[in-house]
PDB file of C-alpha atoms in Angstrom:
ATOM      1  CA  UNK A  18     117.444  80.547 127.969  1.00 50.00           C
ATOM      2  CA  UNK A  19     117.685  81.923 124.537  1.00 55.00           C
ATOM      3  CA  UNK A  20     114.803  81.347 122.299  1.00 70.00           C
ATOM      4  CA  UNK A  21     114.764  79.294 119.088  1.00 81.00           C
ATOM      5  CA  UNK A  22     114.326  80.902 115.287  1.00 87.00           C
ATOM      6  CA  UNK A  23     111.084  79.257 115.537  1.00 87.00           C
ATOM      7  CA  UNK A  24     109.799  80.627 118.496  1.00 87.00           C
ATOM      8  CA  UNK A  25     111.238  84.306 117.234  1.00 87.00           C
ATOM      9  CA  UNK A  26     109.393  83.894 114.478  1.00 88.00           C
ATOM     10  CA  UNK A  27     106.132  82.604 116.136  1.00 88.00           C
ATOM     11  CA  UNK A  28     106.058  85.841 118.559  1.00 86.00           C
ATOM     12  CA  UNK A  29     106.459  88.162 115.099  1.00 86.00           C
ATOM     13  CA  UNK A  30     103.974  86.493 113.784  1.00 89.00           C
ATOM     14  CA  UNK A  31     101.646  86.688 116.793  1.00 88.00           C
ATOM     15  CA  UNK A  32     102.416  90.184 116.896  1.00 87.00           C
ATOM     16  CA  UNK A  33     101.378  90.870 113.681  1.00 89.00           C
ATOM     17  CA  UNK A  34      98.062  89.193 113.761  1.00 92.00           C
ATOM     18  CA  UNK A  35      97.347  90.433 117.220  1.00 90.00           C
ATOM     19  CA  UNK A  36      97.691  94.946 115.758  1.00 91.00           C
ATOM     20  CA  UNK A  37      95.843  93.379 112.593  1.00 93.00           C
ATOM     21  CA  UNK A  38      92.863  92.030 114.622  1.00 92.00           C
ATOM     22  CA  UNK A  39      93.167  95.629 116.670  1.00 92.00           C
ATOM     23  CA  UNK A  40      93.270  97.513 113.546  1.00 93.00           C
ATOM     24  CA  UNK A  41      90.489  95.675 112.498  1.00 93.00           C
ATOM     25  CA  UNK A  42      88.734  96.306 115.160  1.00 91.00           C
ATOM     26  CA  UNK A  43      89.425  99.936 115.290  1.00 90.00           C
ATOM     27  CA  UNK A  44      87.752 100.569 111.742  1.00 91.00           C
ATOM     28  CA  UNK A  45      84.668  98.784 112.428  1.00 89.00           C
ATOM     29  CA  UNK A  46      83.965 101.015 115.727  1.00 84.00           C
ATOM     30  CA  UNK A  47      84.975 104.204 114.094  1.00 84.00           C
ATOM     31  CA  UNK A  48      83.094 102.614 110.469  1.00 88.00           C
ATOM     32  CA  UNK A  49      85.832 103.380 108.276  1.00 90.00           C
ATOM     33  CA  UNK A  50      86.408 101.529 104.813  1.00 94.00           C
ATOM     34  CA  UNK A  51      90.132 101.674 103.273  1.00 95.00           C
ATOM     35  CA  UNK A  52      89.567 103.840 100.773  1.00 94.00           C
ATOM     36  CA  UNK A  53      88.657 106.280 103.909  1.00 93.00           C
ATOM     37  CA  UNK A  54      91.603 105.520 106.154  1.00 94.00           C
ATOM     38  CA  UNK A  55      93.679 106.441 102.932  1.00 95.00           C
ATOM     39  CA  UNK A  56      91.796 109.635 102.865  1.00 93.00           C
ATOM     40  CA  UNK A  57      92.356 110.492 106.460  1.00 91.00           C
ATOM     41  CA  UNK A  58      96.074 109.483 106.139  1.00 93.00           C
ATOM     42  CA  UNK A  59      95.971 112.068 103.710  1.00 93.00           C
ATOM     43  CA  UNK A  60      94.511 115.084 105.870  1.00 91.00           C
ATOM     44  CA  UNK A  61      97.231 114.120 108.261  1.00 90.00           C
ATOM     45  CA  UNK A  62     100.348 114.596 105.969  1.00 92.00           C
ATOM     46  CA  UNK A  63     100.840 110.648 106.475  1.00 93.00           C
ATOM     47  CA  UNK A  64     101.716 108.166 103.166  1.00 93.00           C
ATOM     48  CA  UNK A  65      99.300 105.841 102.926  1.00 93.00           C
ATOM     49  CA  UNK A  66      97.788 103.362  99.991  1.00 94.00           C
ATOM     50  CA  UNK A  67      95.212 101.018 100.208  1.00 95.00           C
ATOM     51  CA  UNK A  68      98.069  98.325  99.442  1.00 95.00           C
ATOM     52  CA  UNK A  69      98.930  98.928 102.341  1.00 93.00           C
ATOM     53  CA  UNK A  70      95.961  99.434 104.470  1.00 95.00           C
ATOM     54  CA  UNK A  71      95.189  95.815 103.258  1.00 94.00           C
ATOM     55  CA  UNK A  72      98.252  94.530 103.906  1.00 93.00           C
ATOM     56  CA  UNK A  73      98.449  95.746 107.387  1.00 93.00           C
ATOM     57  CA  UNK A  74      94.705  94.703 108.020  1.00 93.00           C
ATOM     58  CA  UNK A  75      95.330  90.838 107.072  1.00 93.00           C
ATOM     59  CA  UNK A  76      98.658  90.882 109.893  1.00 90.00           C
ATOM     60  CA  UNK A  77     100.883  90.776 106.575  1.00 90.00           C
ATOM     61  CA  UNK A  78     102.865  94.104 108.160  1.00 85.00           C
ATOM     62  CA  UNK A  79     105.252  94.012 111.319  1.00 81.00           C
ATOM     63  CA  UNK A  80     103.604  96.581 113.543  1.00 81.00           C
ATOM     64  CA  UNK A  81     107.160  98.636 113.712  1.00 85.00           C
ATOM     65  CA  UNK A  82     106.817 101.823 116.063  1.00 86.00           C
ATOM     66  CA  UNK A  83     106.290 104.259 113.348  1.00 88.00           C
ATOM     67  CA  UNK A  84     103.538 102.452 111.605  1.00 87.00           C
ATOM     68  CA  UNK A  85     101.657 102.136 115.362  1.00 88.00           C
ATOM     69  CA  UNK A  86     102.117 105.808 115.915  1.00 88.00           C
ATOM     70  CA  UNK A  87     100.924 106.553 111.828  1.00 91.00           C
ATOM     71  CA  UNK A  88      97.744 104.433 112.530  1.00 92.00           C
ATOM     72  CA  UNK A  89      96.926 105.481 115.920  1.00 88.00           C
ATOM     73  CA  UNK A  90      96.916 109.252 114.468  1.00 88.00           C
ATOM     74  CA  UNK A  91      94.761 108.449 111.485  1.00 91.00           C
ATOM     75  CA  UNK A  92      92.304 105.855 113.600  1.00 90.00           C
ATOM     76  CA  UNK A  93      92.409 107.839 116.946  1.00 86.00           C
ATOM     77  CA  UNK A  94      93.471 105.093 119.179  1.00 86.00           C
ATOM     78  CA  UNK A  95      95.957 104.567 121.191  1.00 81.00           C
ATOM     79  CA  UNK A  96      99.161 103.473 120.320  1.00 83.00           C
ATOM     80  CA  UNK A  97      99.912 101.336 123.102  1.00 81.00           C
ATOM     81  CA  UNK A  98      96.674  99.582 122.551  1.00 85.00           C
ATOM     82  CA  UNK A  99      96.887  99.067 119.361  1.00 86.00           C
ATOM     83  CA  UNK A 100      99.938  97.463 120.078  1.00 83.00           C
ATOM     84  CA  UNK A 101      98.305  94.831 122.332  1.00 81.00           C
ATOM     85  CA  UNK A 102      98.397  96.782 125.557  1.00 79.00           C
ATOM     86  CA  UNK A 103      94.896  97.803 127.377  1.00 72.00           C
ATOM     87  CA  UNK A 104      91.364  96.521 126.780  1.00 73.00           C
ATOM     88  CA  UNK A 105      89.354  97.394 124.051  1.00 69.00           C
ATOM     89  CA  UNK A 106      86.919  99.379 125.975  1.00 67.00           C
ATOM     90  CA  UNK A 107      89.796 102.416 125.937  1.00 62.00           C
ATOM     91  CA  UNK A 108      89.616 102.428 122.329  1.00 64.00           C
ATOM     92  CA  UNK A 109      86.854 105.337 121.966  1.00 56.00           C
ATOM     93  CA  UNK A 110      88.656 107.707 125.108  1.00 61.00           C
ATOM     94  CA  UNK A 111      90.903 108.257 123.157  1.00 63.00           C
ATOM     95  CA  UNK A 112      91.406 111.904 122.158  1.00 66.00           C
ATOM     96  CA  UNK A 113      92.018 113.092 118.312  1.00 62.00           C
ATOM     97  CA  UNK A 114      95.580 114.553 117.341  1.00 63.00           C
ATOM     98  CA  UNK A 115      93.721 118.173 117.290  1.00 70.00           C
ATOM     99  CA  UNK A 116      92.543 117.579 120.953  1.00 74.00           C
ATOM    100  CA  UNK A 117      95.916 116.230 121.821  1.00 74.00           C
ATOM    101  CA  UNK A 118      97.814 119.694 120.125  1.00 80.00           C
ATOM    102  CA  UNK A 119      95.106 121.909 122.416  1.00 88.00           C
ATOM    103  CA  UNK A 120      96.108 119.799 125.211  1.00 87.00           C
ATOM    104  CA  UNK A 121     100.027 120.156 124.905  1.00 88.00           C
ATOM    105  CA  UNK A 122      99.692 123.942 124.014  1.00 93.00           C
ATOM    106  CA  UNK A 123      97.575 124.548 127.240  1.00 93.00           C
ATOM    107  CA  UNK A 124     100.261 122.703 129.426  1.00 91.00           C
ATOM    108  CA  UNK A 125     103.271 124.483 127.717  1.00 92.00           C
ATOM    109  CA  UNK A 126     101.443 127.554 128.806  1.00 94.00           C
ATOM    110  CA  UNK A 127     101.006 126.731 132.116  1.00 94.00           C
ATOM    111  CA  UNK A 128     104.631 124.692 132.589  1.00 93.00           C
ATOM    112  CA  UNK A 129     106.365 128.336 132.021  1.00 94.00           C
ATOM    113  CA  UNK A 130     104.759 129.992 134.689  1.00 95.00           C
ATOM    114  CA  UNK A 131     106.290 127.478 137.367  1.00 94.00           C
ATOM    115  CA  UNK A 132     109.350 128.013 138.692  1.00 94.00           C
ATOM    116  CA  UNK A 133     112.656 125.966 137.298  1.00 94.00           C
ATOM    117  CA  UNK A 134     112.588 123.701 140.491  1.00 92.00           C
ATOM    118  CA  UNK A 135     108.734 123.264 139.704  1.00 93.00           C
ATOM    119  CA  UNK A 136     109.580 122.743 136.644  1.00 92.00           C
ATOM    120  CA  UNK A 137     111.841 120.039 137.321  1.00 91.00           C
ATOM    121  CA  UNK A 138     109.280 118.380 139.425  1.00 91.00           C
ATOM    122  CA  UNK A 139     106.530 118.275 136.875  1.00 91.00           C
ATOM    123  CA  UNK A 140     108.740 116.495 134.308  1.00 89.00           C
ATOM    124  CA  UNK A 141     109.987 113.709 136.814  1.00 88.00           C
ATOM    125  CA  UNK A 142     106.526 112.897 137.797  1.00 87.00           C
ATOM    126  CA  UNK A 143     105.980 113.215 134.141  1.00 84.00           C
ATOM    127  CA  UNK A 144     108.285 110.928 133.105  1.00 83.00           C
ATOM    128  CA  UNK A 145     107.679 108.639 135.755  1.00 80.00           C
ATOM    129  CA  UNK A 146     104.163 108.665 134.657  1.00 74.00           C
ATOM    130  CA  UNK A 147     105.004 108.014 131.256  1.00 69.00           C
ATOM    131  CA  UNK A 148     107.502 104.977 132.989  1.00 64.00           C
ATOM    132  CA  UNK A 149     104.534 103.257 134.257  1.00 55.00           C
ATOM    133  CA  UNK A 150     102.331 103.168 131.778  1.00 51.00           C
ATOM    134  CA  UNK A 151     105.222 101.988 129.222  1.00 50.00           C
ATOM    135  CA  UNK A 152     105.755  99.250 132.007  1.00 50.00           C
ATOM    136  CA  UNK A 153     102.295  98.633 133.437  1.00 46.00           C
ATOM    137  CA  UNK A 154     103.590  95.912 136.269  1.00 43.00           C
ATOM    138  CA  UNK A 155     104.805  99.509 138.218  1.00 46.00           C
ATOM    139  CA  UNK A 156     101.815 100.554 138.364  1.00 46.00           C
ATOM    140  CA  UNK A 157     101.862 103.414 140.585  1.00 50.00           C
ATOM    141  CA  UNK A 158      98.743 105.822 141.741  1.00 56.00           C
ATOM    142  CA  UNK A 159      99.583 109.865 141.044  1.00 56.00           C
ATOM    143  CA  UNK A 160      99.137 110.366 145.082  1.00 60.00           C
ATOM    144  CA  UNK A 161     102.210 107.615 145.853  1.00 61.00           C
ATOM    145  CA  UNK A 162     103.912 109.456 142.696  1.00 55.00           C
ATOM    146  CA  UNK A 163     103.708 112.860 144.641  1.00 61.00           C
ATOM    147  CA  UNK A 164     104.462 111.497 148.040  1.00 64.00           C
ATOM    148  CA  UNK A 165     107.203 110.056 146.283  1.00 61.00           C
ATOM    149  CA  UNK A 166     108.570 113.316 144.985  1.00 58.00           C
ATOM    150  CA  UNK A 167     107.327 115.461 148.177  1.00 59.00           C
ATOM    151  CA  UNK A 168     109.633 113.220 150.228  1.00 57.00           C
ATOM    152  CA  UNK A 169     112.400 114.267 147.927  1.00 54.00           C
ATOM    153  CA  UNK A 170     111.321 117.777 147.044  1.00 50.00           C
ATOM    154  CA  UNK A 171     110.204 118.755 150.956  1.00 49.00           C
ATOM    155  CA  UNK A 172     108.989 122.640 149.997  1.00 47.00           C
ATOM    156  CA  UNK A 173     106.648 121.178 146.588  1.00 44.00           C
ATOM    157  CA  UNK A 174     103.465 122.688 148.141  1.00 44.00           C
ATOM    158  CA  UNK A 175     103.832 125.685 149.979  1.00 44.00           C
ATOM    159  CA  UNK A 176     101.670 128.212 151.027  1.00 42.00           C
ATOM    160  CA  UNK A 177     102.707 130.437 148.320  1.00 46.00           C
ATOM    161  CA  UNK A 178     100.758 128.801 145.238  1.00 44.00           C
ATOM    162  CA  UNK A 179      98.411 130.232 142.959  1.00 43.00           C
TER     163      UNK A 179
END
């Protein structure tokens, strides 16, 4: 059943004021005015005024997917939670954008020295990873994830690793 204007415009709205209260919550555990936010936006290479900091704070801003990625950068949160998914005991585990460009540059490394058919493997259950936690009613363990793929892949572990 299609939904009304009114009830379009009730969800946006909801929306909004759900990543403000987030973002508000975000700056009081990390203790962050405005004027600080717009300095850290800054650093980062991101545009940011205190306009709009306030704007976005009060739920006046639609939370698009470029503005949740922006903030979750400058207030090291997660994007998905900061879009209303997860608790808000994740907020602090998440890992700065420095930590996160040591991480990526330490997998690259270690993705090239797998074979292409490895390869292959580690970006399914990658993306499949990435899947589930986009749509969190799949949730799937990483052991079903690999029995999954072993099934498929029969020679994934063999006695030649290392």
């Amino acid at each position: 059943m299609p939904k009304t204007s009114k009830e379009k415009l009730q969800k946006k709205e909801e929306k909004r004021q759900r990543f403000a209260e987030r973002l508000r919550h975000a700056k009081s555990v990390r203790r962050l005015k405005n004027k600080d936010i717009v300095d850290l936006a800054d650093k980062l290479g991101i545009p940011m005024s205190l306009s709009t900091v306030s704007q976005s704070m009060t739920g006046r801003l639609t939370p698009t997917k470029n503005r949740l990625q922006n903030w979750a950068r400058i207030l090291r949160v997660n994007p998905y939670w900061l879009g209303g998914i997860g608790s808000d005991e994740e907020i602090m585990e998440y890992p700065t954008y420095e930590e996160q460009q040591k991480r990526m540059e330490e997998l690259s490394k270690l993705f090239m020295k797998l074979n292409p058919d490895r390869q292959k493997l580690v970006l399914g259950l990658v993306k499949e990873l990435a899947h589930t936690f986009e749509n969190p009613i799949e949730i799937i363990t990483i052991d079903e994830l690999i029995d999954k793929r072993s099934t498929k892949n029969r020679d994934f572990i063999t006695d030649d690793d290392d």
